[in-house]
Amino acid sequence: MKRTDLIAVAVCFLLAAALFTNLLVTLLVGLLAAAIYHAVYRRNRKVMVLLVSLLASYLLLEFFGGIAIRRHIARTHHVDLDHRMKANPAAGINSDGIRCPVEASDFTADTYNIIFLGDSFTYGERLADGGEAFPAQLEALCRAKYPAAKVRAVNFAWVSSSPLLSARLLKDIGQKYKPRLVVYCLDMTDFHDDLRYLVGAQYIGVSPTAFLLAKAGLAAELSELKKRWNFPELWARLTGRGAVVPGDRFFVVNQPLGESIEYMQATENNLREIDAFCREQLNAKFVLVMLPRGFQYSDKESRRSWEAYAYTPLGPYVLEPFKWLKSFRARAGFPCYSLLEDFQNSTVFPTCFDDDPHWTKEGHAVAARGMLRILDKEGTLTREPLTTNH
């Protein structure tokens, strides 16, 4: 190899090292840059064939692998942007695609119906029985404490939902469940998900490459690549078109609030839209409750979680979303709460699965008691008469 070629290859690896912190990513990017140099500048035919074959293999994997993944997901979810659940009575999913053992016709205006909106944390991911999720546990607590109110909780949540998608579901079927109260349970990833769905990035469009890398324990490497080579974000900033979507899904807990606030406006708007629909169309009260994740109140939860690479437990910025909530509360126009202190002060451990970030049945019990505390503070079950207004 000529001296100029050695210098060029060295420059490729130095540039990769300057851009990336992960060693494996640095080596792979440096190797790819060196290969491109030899293919384009040196016209090395062997390297050209290698690069073309790798590109063709990647495209075929993405195409046919994507079809296989969509077919698998289509068994339980609709394959579109909203990816709502399909009816599955055996799994406790009714004909509207929500985690409810009965149909909408079973709900009347004579009971105090509460709709819970949210994502997998509200849905109760990893819990086989929907009765173990906190909406159902809250219903049991309310019926014991306020039997005259006849509280019924309806779990409208599903995996990777967001305020944008939840607002659409509520508008489509909310009226059928005759709610007196609607609660949106905000997860810190909602800010990122809202932006993704706003630009049409489907949850169902799972990349086979990303799936295989995650299974191989290379999720951290994939995350860094997304952060550095976030072309949609770069394009949006350069052209001023479309929403800017950060490469880091956990950006709200990995940087100061001031650097995140521009990405949080879409979620604020969607929450206001839900509130307006509740007031104007459902004649229902709306309450926002922010849910904490295990790493925001403990450094011992979910140590083997598949997403543990993405954040620092009890790190310097993990509570930034709750700082946002405090400022949003002053201008929202509807009640805003969080369950952070309920989990911080709880003696229950663990509240999350060791290999997954979601709450266990016991974690959901902590959330249910926290929700009851909020209802007590609002006085919704003691002050408001149950009148038929639907």
CSV table of N, CA and C in Angstrom, one decimal, residues 228-362:
chain,number,residue,atom,x,y,z
A,228,ARG,N,-25.8,10.5,15.3
A,228,ARG,CA,-24.8,11.2,14.5
A,228,ARG,C,-25.2,11.4,13.1
A,229,TRP,N,-26.0,10.4,12.6
A,229,TRP,CA,-26.4,10.4,11.2
A,229,TRP,C,-27.9,10.5,11.1
A,230,ASN,N,-28.4,11.5,11.8
A,230,ASN,CA,-29.9,11.8,11.8
A,230,ASN,C,-30.2,12.7,10.6
A,231,PHE,N,-30.3,12.1,9.4
A,231,PHE,CA,-30.5,12.9,8.2
A,231,PHE,C,-31.9,13.6,8.1
A,232,PRO,N,-33.0,13.0,8.6
A,232,PRO,CA,-34.2,13.7,8.6
A,232,PRO,C,-34.2,15.0,9.5
A,233,GLU,N,-33.5,15.0,10.6
A,233,GLU,CA,-33.3,16.2,11.4
A,233,GLU,C,-32.5,17.2,10.7
A,234,LEU,N,-31.4,16.8,10.1
A,234,LEU,CA,-30.5,17.7,9.4
A,234,LEU,C,-31.3,18.3,8.2
A,235,TRP,N,-32.1,17.5,7.5
A,235,TRP,CA,-32.9,18.1,6.3
A,235,TRP,C,-33.9,19.1,6.8
A,236,ALA,N,-34.6,18.8,7.9
A,236,ALA,CA,-35.6,19.7,8.5
A,236,ALA,C,-35.0,21.0,8.9
A,237,ARG,N,-33.8,21.0,9.5
A,237,ARG,CA,-33.1,22.2,9.9
A,237,ARG,C,-32.6,23.0,8.7
A,238,LEU,N,-32.1,22.3,7.7
A,238,LEU,CA,-31.6,23.0,6.5
A,238,LEU,C,-32.7,23.7,5.7
A,239,THR,N,-33.8,22.9,5.5
A,239,THR,CA,-34.9,23.4,4.6
A,239,THR,C,-36.0,24.1,5.3
A,240,GLY,N,-36.1,23.9,6.7
A,240,GLY,CA,-37.2,24.5,7.4
A,240,GLY,C,-38.5,23.8,7.2
A,241,ARG,N,-38.5,22.6,6.6
A,241,ARG,CA,-39.7,21.8,6.3
A,241,ARG,C,-39.8,20.6,7.2
A,242,GLY,N,-41.0,20.4,7.7
A,242,GLY,CA,-41.2,19.2,8.6
A,242,GLY,C,-40.7,19.4,10.0
A,243,ALA,N,-41.1,18.5,10.9
A,243,ALA,CA,-40.7,18.6,12.3
A,243,ALA,C,-39.4,18.0,12.5
A,244,VAL,N,-38.6,18.6,13.4
A,244,VAL,CA,-37.3,18.1,13.7
A,244,VAL,C,-37.4,17.0,14.7
A,245,VAL,N,-36.9,15.8,14.4
A,245,VAL,CA,-37.0,14.6,15.3
A,245,VAL,C,-35.6,14.3,15.8
A,246,PRO,N,-35.3,14.5,17.1
A,246,PRO,CA,-34.0,14.2,17.6
A,246,PRO,C,-33.6,12.7,17.4
A,247,GLY,N,-32.3,12.4,17.2
A,247,GLY,CA,-31.9,11.1,17.0
A,247,GLY,C,-31.9,10.3,18.3
A,248,ASP,N,-31.9,10.9,19.4
A,248,ASP,CA,-31.9,10.3,20.7
A,248,ASP,C,-33.3,10.2,21.2
A,249,ARG,N,-33.9,9.0,21.3
A,249,ARG,CA,-35.3,8.9,21.8
A,249,ARG,C,-35.4,9.3,23.3
A,250,PHE,N,-34.3,9.3,24.0
A,250,PHE,CA,-34.4,9.7,25.4
A,250,PHE,C,-33.8,11.1,25.7
A,251,PHE,N,-33.9,11.9,24.7
A,251,PHE,CA,-33.2,13.3,24.7
A,251,PHE,C,-33.7,14.1,26.0
A,252,VAL,N,-34.9,13.9,26.4
A,252,VAL,CA,-35.4,14.7,27.5
A,252,VAL,C,-34.8,14.4,28.9
A,253,VAL,N,-34.1,13.2,29.0
A,253,VAL,CA,-33.4,12.9,30.2
A,253,VAL,C,-31.9,12.8,30.0
A,254,ASN,N,-31.4,13.2,28.9
A,254,ASN,CA,-30.0,13.2,28.6
A,254,ASN,C,-29.4,14.6,28.4
A,255,GLN,N,-30.1,15.6,28.6
A,255,GLN,CA,-29.6,17.0,28.4
A,255,GLN,C,-30.4,18.0,29.2
A,256,PRO,N,-29.9,19.2,29.4
A,256,PRO,CA,-30.7,20.2,30.1
A,256,PRO,C,-32.0,20.5,29.4
A,257,LEU,N,-33.0,20.9,30.2
A,257,LEU,CA,-34.3,21.2,29.7
A,257,LEU,C,-34.3,22.2,28.6
A,258,GLY,N,-33.4,23.2,28.7
A,258,GLY,CA,-33.3,24.3,27.7
A,258,GLY,C,-33.0,23.8,26.3
A,259,GLU,N,-32.3,22.7,26.3
A,259,GLU,CA,-31.9,22.1,25.0
A,259,GLU,C,-33.0,21.2,24.4
A,260,SER,N,-34.0,20.9,25.2
A,260,SER,CA,-35.1,20.0,24.8
A,260,SER,C,-36.4,20.7,24.5
A,261,ILE,N,-36.6,21.8,25.0
A,261,ILE,CA,-37.9,22.5,25.0
A,261,ILE,C,-38.5,22.7,23.7
A,262,GLU,N,-37.6,22.9,22.7
A,262,GLU,CA,-38.1,23.1,21.3
A,262,GLU,C,-38.8,21.9,20.7
A,263,TYR,N,-38.3,20.7,21.2
A,263,TYR,CA,-38.9,19.4,20.8
A,263,TYR,C,-40.2,19.0,21.5
A,264,MET,N,-40.5,19.8,22.5
A,264,MET,CA,-41.7,19.4,23.4
A,264,MET,C,-43.0,20.1,23.1
A,265,GLN,N,-42.9,21.1,22.1
A,265,GLN,CA,-44.1,21.9,21.8
A,265,GLN,C,-45.2,21.1,21.2
A,266,ALA,N,-44.8,20.1,20.4
A,266,ALA,CA,-45.9,19.3,19.7
A,266,ALA,C,-46.7,18.5,20.7
A,267,THR,N,-46.1,18.0,21.7
A,267,THR,CA,-46.8,17.2,22.8
A,267,THR,C,-47.7,18.2,23.6
A,268,GLU,N,-47.2,19.4,23.9
A,268,GLU,CA,-48.0,20.4,24.6
A,268,GLU,C,-49.3,20.7,23.8
A,269,ASN,N,-49.1,20.9,22.5
A,269,ASN,CA,-50.3,21.2,21.6
A,269,ASN,C,-51.3,20.0,21.6
A,270,ASN,N,-50.7,18.8,21.6
A,270,ASN,CA,-51.6,17.6,21.5
A,270,ASN,C,-52.4,17.4,22.8
A,271,LEU,N,-51.7,17.7,23.9
A,271,LEU,CA,-52.4,17.6,25.2
A,271,LEU,C,-53.5,18.7,25.3
A,272,ARG,N,-53.3,19.8,24.8
A,272,ARG,CA,-54.3,20.9,24.8
A,272,ARG,C,-55.5,20.5,23.9
A,273,GLU,N,-55.2,19.8,22.9
A,273,GLU,CA,-56.2,19.4,22.0
A,273,GLU,C,-57.1,18.3,22.6
A,274,ILE,N,-56.5,17.4,23.4
A,274,ILE,CA,-57.3,16.4,24.1
A,274,ILE,C,-58.2,17.1,25.2
A,275,ASP,N,-57.6,18.1,25.9
A,275,ASP,CA,-58.4,18.8,26.9
A,275,ASP,C,-59.6,19.5,26.2
A,276,ALA,N,-59.4,20.2,25.1
A,276,ALA,CA,-60.4,20.9,24.4
A,276,ALA,C,-61.5,19.9,24.0
A,277,PHE,N,-61.1,18.8,23.5
A,277,PHE,CA,-62.1,17.8,23.0
A,277,PHE,C,-62.9,17.2,24.2
A,278,CYS,N,-62.3,17.0,25.4
A,278,CYS,CA,-62.9,16.6,26.6
A,278,CYS,C,-64.0,17.6,27.0
A,279,ARG,N,-63.6,18.8,27.0
A,279,ARG,CA,-64.6,19.9,27.5
A,279,ARG,C,-65.7,20.1,26.5
A,280,GLU,N,-65.4,20.2,25.2
A,280,GLU,CA,-66.3,20.6,24.2
A,280,GLU,C,-67.2,19.5,23.7
A,281,GLN,N,-66.7,18.3,23.6
A,281,GLN,CA,-67.4,17.2,23.0
A,281,GLN,C,-67.8,16.1,24.0
A,282,LEU,N,-67.0,15.9,25.0
A,282,LEU,CA,-67.3,14.8,25.9
A,282,LEU,C,-68.0,15.3,27.2
A,283,ASN,N,-67.9,16.6,27.5
A,283,ASN,CA,-68.4,17.1,28.7
A,283,ASN,C,-67.7,16.4,29.9
A,284,ALA,N,-66.4,16.2,29.8
A,284,ALA,CA,-65.6,15.4,30.8
A,284,ALA,C,-64.4,16.3,31.2
A,285,LYS,N,-64.0,16.0,32.4
A,285,LYS,CA,-62.8,16.7,33.0
A,285,LYS,C,-61.6,16.0,32.4
A,286,PHE,N,-60.5,16.8,32.2
A,286,PHE,CA,-59.2,16.2,31.7
A,286,PHE,C,-58.1,16.5,32.8
A,287,VAL,N,-57.3,15.5,33.0
A,287,VAL,CA,-56.2,15.6,34.0
A,287,VAL,C,-55.0,14.9,33.3
A,288,LEU,N,-53.8,15.6,33.5
A,288,LEU,CA,-52.6,15.1,33.0
A,288,LEU,C,-51.8,14.5,34.2
A,289,VAL,N,-51.2,13.3,34.0
A,289,VAL,CA,-50.4,12.7,35.0
A,289,VAL,C,-49.1,12.2,34.4
A,290,MET,N,-48.0,12.7,34.8
A,290,MET,CA,-46.7,12.2,34.3
A,290,MET,C,-46.2,11.0,35.1
A,291,LEU,N,-45.8,9.9,34.3
A,291,LEU,CA,-45.4,8.7,35.0
A,291,LEU,C,-43.8,8.7,35.0
A,292,PRO,N,-43.3,8.2,36.1
A,292,PRO,CA,-41.8,8.1,36.2
A,292,PRO,C,-41.3,6.8,35.7
A,293,ARG,N,-40.1,6.7,35.2
A,293,ARG,CA,-39.5,5.4,34.9
A,293,ARG,C,-38.5,5.0,36.0
A,294,GLY,N,-38.2,3.8,36.0
A,294,GLY,CA,-37.4,3.2,37.1
A,294,GLY,C,-36.1,4.0,37.3
A,295,PHE,N,-35.4,4.4,36.3
A,295,PHE,CA,-34.1,5.0,36.4
A,295,PHE,C,-34.2,6.5,36.9
A,296,GLN,N,-35.5,7.0,37.0
A,296,GLN,CA,-35.7,8.3,37.5
A,296,GLN,C,-35.9,8.4,39.0
A,297,TYR,N,-36.1,7.2,39.6
A,297,TYR,CA,-36.2,7.2,41.1
A,297,TYR,C,-35.4,6.2,41.7
A,298,SER,N,-34.6,5.4,41.0
A,298,SER,CA,-33.7,4.4,41.6
A,298,SER,C,-32.6,4.0,40.6
A,299,ASP,N,-31.5,3.6,41.2
A,299,ASP,CA,-30.4,3.1,40.3
A,299,ASP,C,-30.3,1.6,40.4
A,300,LYS,N,-31.3,1.0,41.0
A,300,LYS,CA,-31.3,-0.5,41.1
A,300,LYS,C,-32.4,-1.2,40.3
A,301,GLU,N,-33.2,-0.4,39.7
A,301,GLU,CA,-34.3,-1.0,38.9
A,301,GLU,C,-33.8,-1.3,37.5
A,302,SER,N,-34.4,-2.4,36.9
A,302,SER,CA,-34.2,-2.8,35.5
A,302,SER,C,-32.7,-2.8,35.1
A,303,ARG,N,-31.9,-3.4,35.9
A,303,ARG,CA,-30.4,-3.3,35.6
A,303,ARG,C,-30.1,-4.0,34.3
A,304,ARG,N,-30.9,-5.0,33.9
A,304,ARG,CA,-30.6,-5.8,32.7
A,304,ARG,C,-31.6,-5.4,31.6
A,305,SER,N,-32.2,-4.2,31.7
A,305,SER,CA,-33.1,-3.8,30.6
A,305,SER,C,-32.4,-3.6,29.3
A,306,TRP,N,-33.2,-4.0,28.2
A,306,TRP,CA,-32.7,-3.8,26.9
A,306,TRP,C,-32.4,-2.4,26.5
A,307,GLU,N,-32.9,-1.4,27.2
A,307,GLU,CA,-32.7,0.0,26.9
A,307,GLU,C,-31.8,0.7,27.9
A,308,ALA,N,-31.2,-0.1,28.8
A,308,ALA,CA,-30.4,0.5,29.9
A,308,ALA,C,-29.2,1.4,29.3
A,309,TYR,N,-28.8,1.1,28.1
A,309,TYR,CA,-27.7,1.8,27.5
A,309,TYR,C,-28.0,3.3,27.3
A,310,ALA,N,-29.3,3.6,27.2
A,310,ALA,CA,-29.7,4.9,26.6
A,310,ALA,C,-29.8,6.0,27.7
A,311,TYR,N,-29.6,5.7,28.9
A,311,TYR,CA,-29.7,6.8,30.0
A,311,TYR,C,-28.8,6.4,31.1
A,312,THR,N,-28.6,7.4,32.0
A,312,THR,CA,-27.9,7.2,33.3
A,312,THR,C,-28.8,7.2,34.5
A,313,PRO,N,-29.0,6.1,35.2
A,313,PRO,CA,-29.9,6.0,36.3
A,313,PRO,C,-29.5,7.1,37.3
A,314,LEU,N,-30.5,7.9,37.7
A,314,LEU,CA,-30.3,9.0,38.7
A,314,LEU,C,-29.3,10.0,38.2
A,315,GLY,N,-29.2,10.1,36.9
A,315,GLY,CA,-28.2,11.0,36.2
A,315,GLY,C,-28.6,12.5,36.4
A,316,PRO,N,-27.8,13.4,36.0
A,316,PRO,CA,-28.0,14.8,36.2
A,316,PRO,C,-29.2,15.4,35.6
A,317,TYR,N,-29.8,14.7,34.5
A,317,TYR,CA,-30.9,15.3,33.8
A,317,TYR,C,-32.1,14.4,33.8
A,318,VAL,N,-32.2,13.4,34.6
A,318,VAL,CA,-33.3,12.4,34.5
A,318,VAL,C,-34.6,13.1,35.0
A,319,LEU,N,-34.5,14.1,35.8
A,319,LEU,CA,-35.8,14.7,36.2
A,319,LEU,C,-36.2,16.0,35.4
A,320,GLU,N,-35.5,16.2,34.3
A,320,GLU,CA,-35.9,17.4,33.5
A,320,GLU,C,-37.3,17.4,33.0
A,321,PRO,N,-37.9,16.2,32.7
A,321,PRO,CA,-39.3,16.2,32.3
A,321,PRO,C,-40.2,16.7,33.4
A,322,PHE,N,-39.9,16.5,34.6
A,322,PHE,CA,-40.7,16.9,35.7
A,322,PHE,C,-40.5,18.4,35.9
A,323,LYS,N,-39.4,18.9,35.6
A,323,LYS,CA,-39.2,20.4,35.6
A,323,LYS,C,-40.1,21.0,34.5
A,324,TRP,N,-40.1,20.4,33.4
A,324,TRP,CA,-41.1,20.9,32.3
A,324,TRP,C,-42.5,20.8,32.8
A,325,LEU,N,-42.9,19.8,33.5
A,325,LEU,CA,-44.3,19.6,34.0
A,325,LEU,C,-44.6,20.8,34.9
A,326,LYS,N,-43.7,21.1,35.8
A,326,LYS,CA,-43.9,22.2,36.7
A,326,LYS,C,-44.2,23.5,36.0
A,327,SER,N,-43.5,23.8,34.9
A,327,SER,CA,-43.7,25.0,34.2
A,327,SER,C,-44.9,24.9,33.3
A,328,PHE,N,-45.2,23.7,32.8
A,328,PHE,CA,-46.4,23.6,31.9
A,328,PHE,C,-47.7,23.7,32.7
A,329,ARG,N,-47.6,23.2,34.0
A,329,ARG,CA,-48.8,23.3,34.9
A,329,ARG,C,-49.3,24.8,35.0
A,330,ALA,N,-48.4,25.7,35.0
A,330,ALA,CA,-48.8,27.1,35.2
A,330,ALA,C,-49.5,27.7,34.0
A,331,ARG,N,-49.4,27.1,32.8
A,331,ARG,CA,-50.0,27.6,31.6
A,331,ARG,C,-50.9,26.6,30.9
A,332,ALA,N,-51.1,25.4,31.4
A,332,ALA,CA,-51.9,24.4,30.8
A,332,ALA,C,-53.4,24.7,30.7
A,333,GLY,N,-53.9,25.1,31.8
A,333,GLY,CA,-55.4,25.3,31.9
A,333,GLY,C,-56.1,24.1,32.4
A,334,PHE,N,-55.4,23.0,32.7
A,334,PHE,CA,-56.0,21.8,33.3
A,334,PHE,C,-55.1,21.2,34.3
A,335,PRO,N,-55.5,20.4,35.3
A,335,PRO,CA,-54.7,19.9,36.3
A,335,PRO,C,-53.6,19.0,35.8
A,336,CYS,N,-52.4,19.2,36.4
A,336,CYS,CA,-51.2,18.4,36.0
A,336,CYS,C,-50.5,17.9,37.2
A,337,TYR,N,-50.3,16.6,37.2
A,337,TYR,CA,-49.7,15.9,38.4
A,337,TYR,C,-48.6,15.0,37.9
A,338,SER,N,-47.9,14.4,38.9
A,338,SER,CA,-46.9,13.3,38.5
A,338,SER,C,-47.0,12.3,39.6
A,339,LEU,N,-46.5,11.1,39.3
A,339,LEU,CA,-46.4,10.0,40.3
A,339,LEU,C,-44.9,9.8,40.8
A,340,LEU,N,-44.1,10.8,40.5
A,340,LEU,CA,-42.7,10.6,40.9
A,340,LEU,C,-42.5,10.4,42.4
A,341,GLU,N,-43.1,11.3,43.2
A,341,GLU,CA,-42.9,11.1,44.6
A,341,GLU,C,-43.5,9.8,45.2
A,342,ASP,N,-44.6,9.4,44.5
A,342,ASP,CA,-45.2,8.1,45.0
A,342,ASP,C,-44.2,7.0,44.9
A,343,PHE,N,-43.4,7.0,43.8
A,343,PHE,CA,-42.4,5.9,43.6
A,343,PHE,C,-41.2,6.2,44.4
A,344,GLN,N,-40.8,7.4,44.5
A,344,GLN,CA,-39.6,7.8,45.3
A,344,GLN,C,-39.8,7.4,46.8
A,345,ASN,N,-41.0,7.6,47.3
A,345,ASN,CA,-41.3,7.3,48.7
A,345,ASN,C,-41.8,5.9,49.0
A,346,SER,N,-42.0,5.1,47.9
A,346,SER,CA,-42.5,3.7,48.1
A,346,SER,C,-41.4,2.8,48.7
A,347,THR,N,-41.8,1.9,49.5
A,347,THR,CA,-40.8,0.8,50.0
A,347,THR,C,-40.9,-0.4,49.1
A,348,VAL,N,-41.7,-0.4,48.1
A,348,VAL,CA,-41.8,-1.6,47.2
A,348,VAL,C,-40.6,-1.7,46.3
A,349,PHE,N,-40.1,-2.9,46.3
A,349,PHE,CA,-38.9,-3.2,45.4
A,349,PHE,C,-38.9,-4.7,45.0
A,350,PRO,N,-38.8,-5.0,43.8
A,350,PRO,CA,-38.7,-4.1,42.6
A,350,PRO,C,-40.0,-3.6,42.1
A,351,THR,N,-40.1,-2.5,41.5
A,351,THR,CA,-41.3,-2.0,40.9
A,351,THR,C,-41.3,-2.3,39.4
A,352,CYS,N,-40.1,-2.6,38.9
A,352,CYS,CA,-40.0,-2.9,37.4
A,352,CYS,C,-39.4,-4.3,37.2
A,353,PHE,N,-39.6,-4.8,36.0
A,353,PHE,CA,-38.9,-6.1,35.7
A,353,PHE,C,-37.4,-5.9,35.6
A,354,ASP,N,-36.7,-6.9,35.9
A,354,ASP,CA,-35.2,-6.7,35.9
A,354,ASP,C,-34.6,-6.6,34.5
A,355,ASP,N,-35.3,-7.2,33.5
A,355,ASP,CA,-34.8,-7.2,32.1
A,355,ASP,C,-35.6,-6.3,31.2
A,356,ASP,N,-36.5,-5.5,31.8
A,356,ASP,CA,-37.4,-4.7,31.0
A,356,ASP,C,-37.8,-3.5,31.8
A,357,PRO,N,-38.0,-2.3,31.2
A,357,PRO,CA,-38.3,-1.1,32.0
A,357,PRO,C,-39.7,-1.0,32.5
A,358,HIS,N,-40.6,-1.9,32.1
A,358,HIS,CA,-42.0,-1.8,32.5
A,358,HIS,C,-42.3,-2.2,34.0
A,359,TRP,N,-43.3,-1.7,34.5
A,359,TRP,CA,-43.7,-2.0,35.9
A,359,TRP,C,-44.2,-3.4,36.1
A,360,THR,N,-43.9,-4.0,37.2
A,360,THR,CA,-44.5,-5.3,37.6
A,360,THR,C,-45.9,-5.0,38.2
A,361,LYS,N,-46.6,-6.0,38.6
A,361,LYS,CA,-47.9,-5.9,39.2
A,361,LYS,C,-47.8,-5.0,40.4
A,362,GLU,N,-46.7,-5.2,41.2
A,362,GLU,CA,-46.5,-4.4,42.4
A,362,GLU,C,-46.2,-2.9,42.1
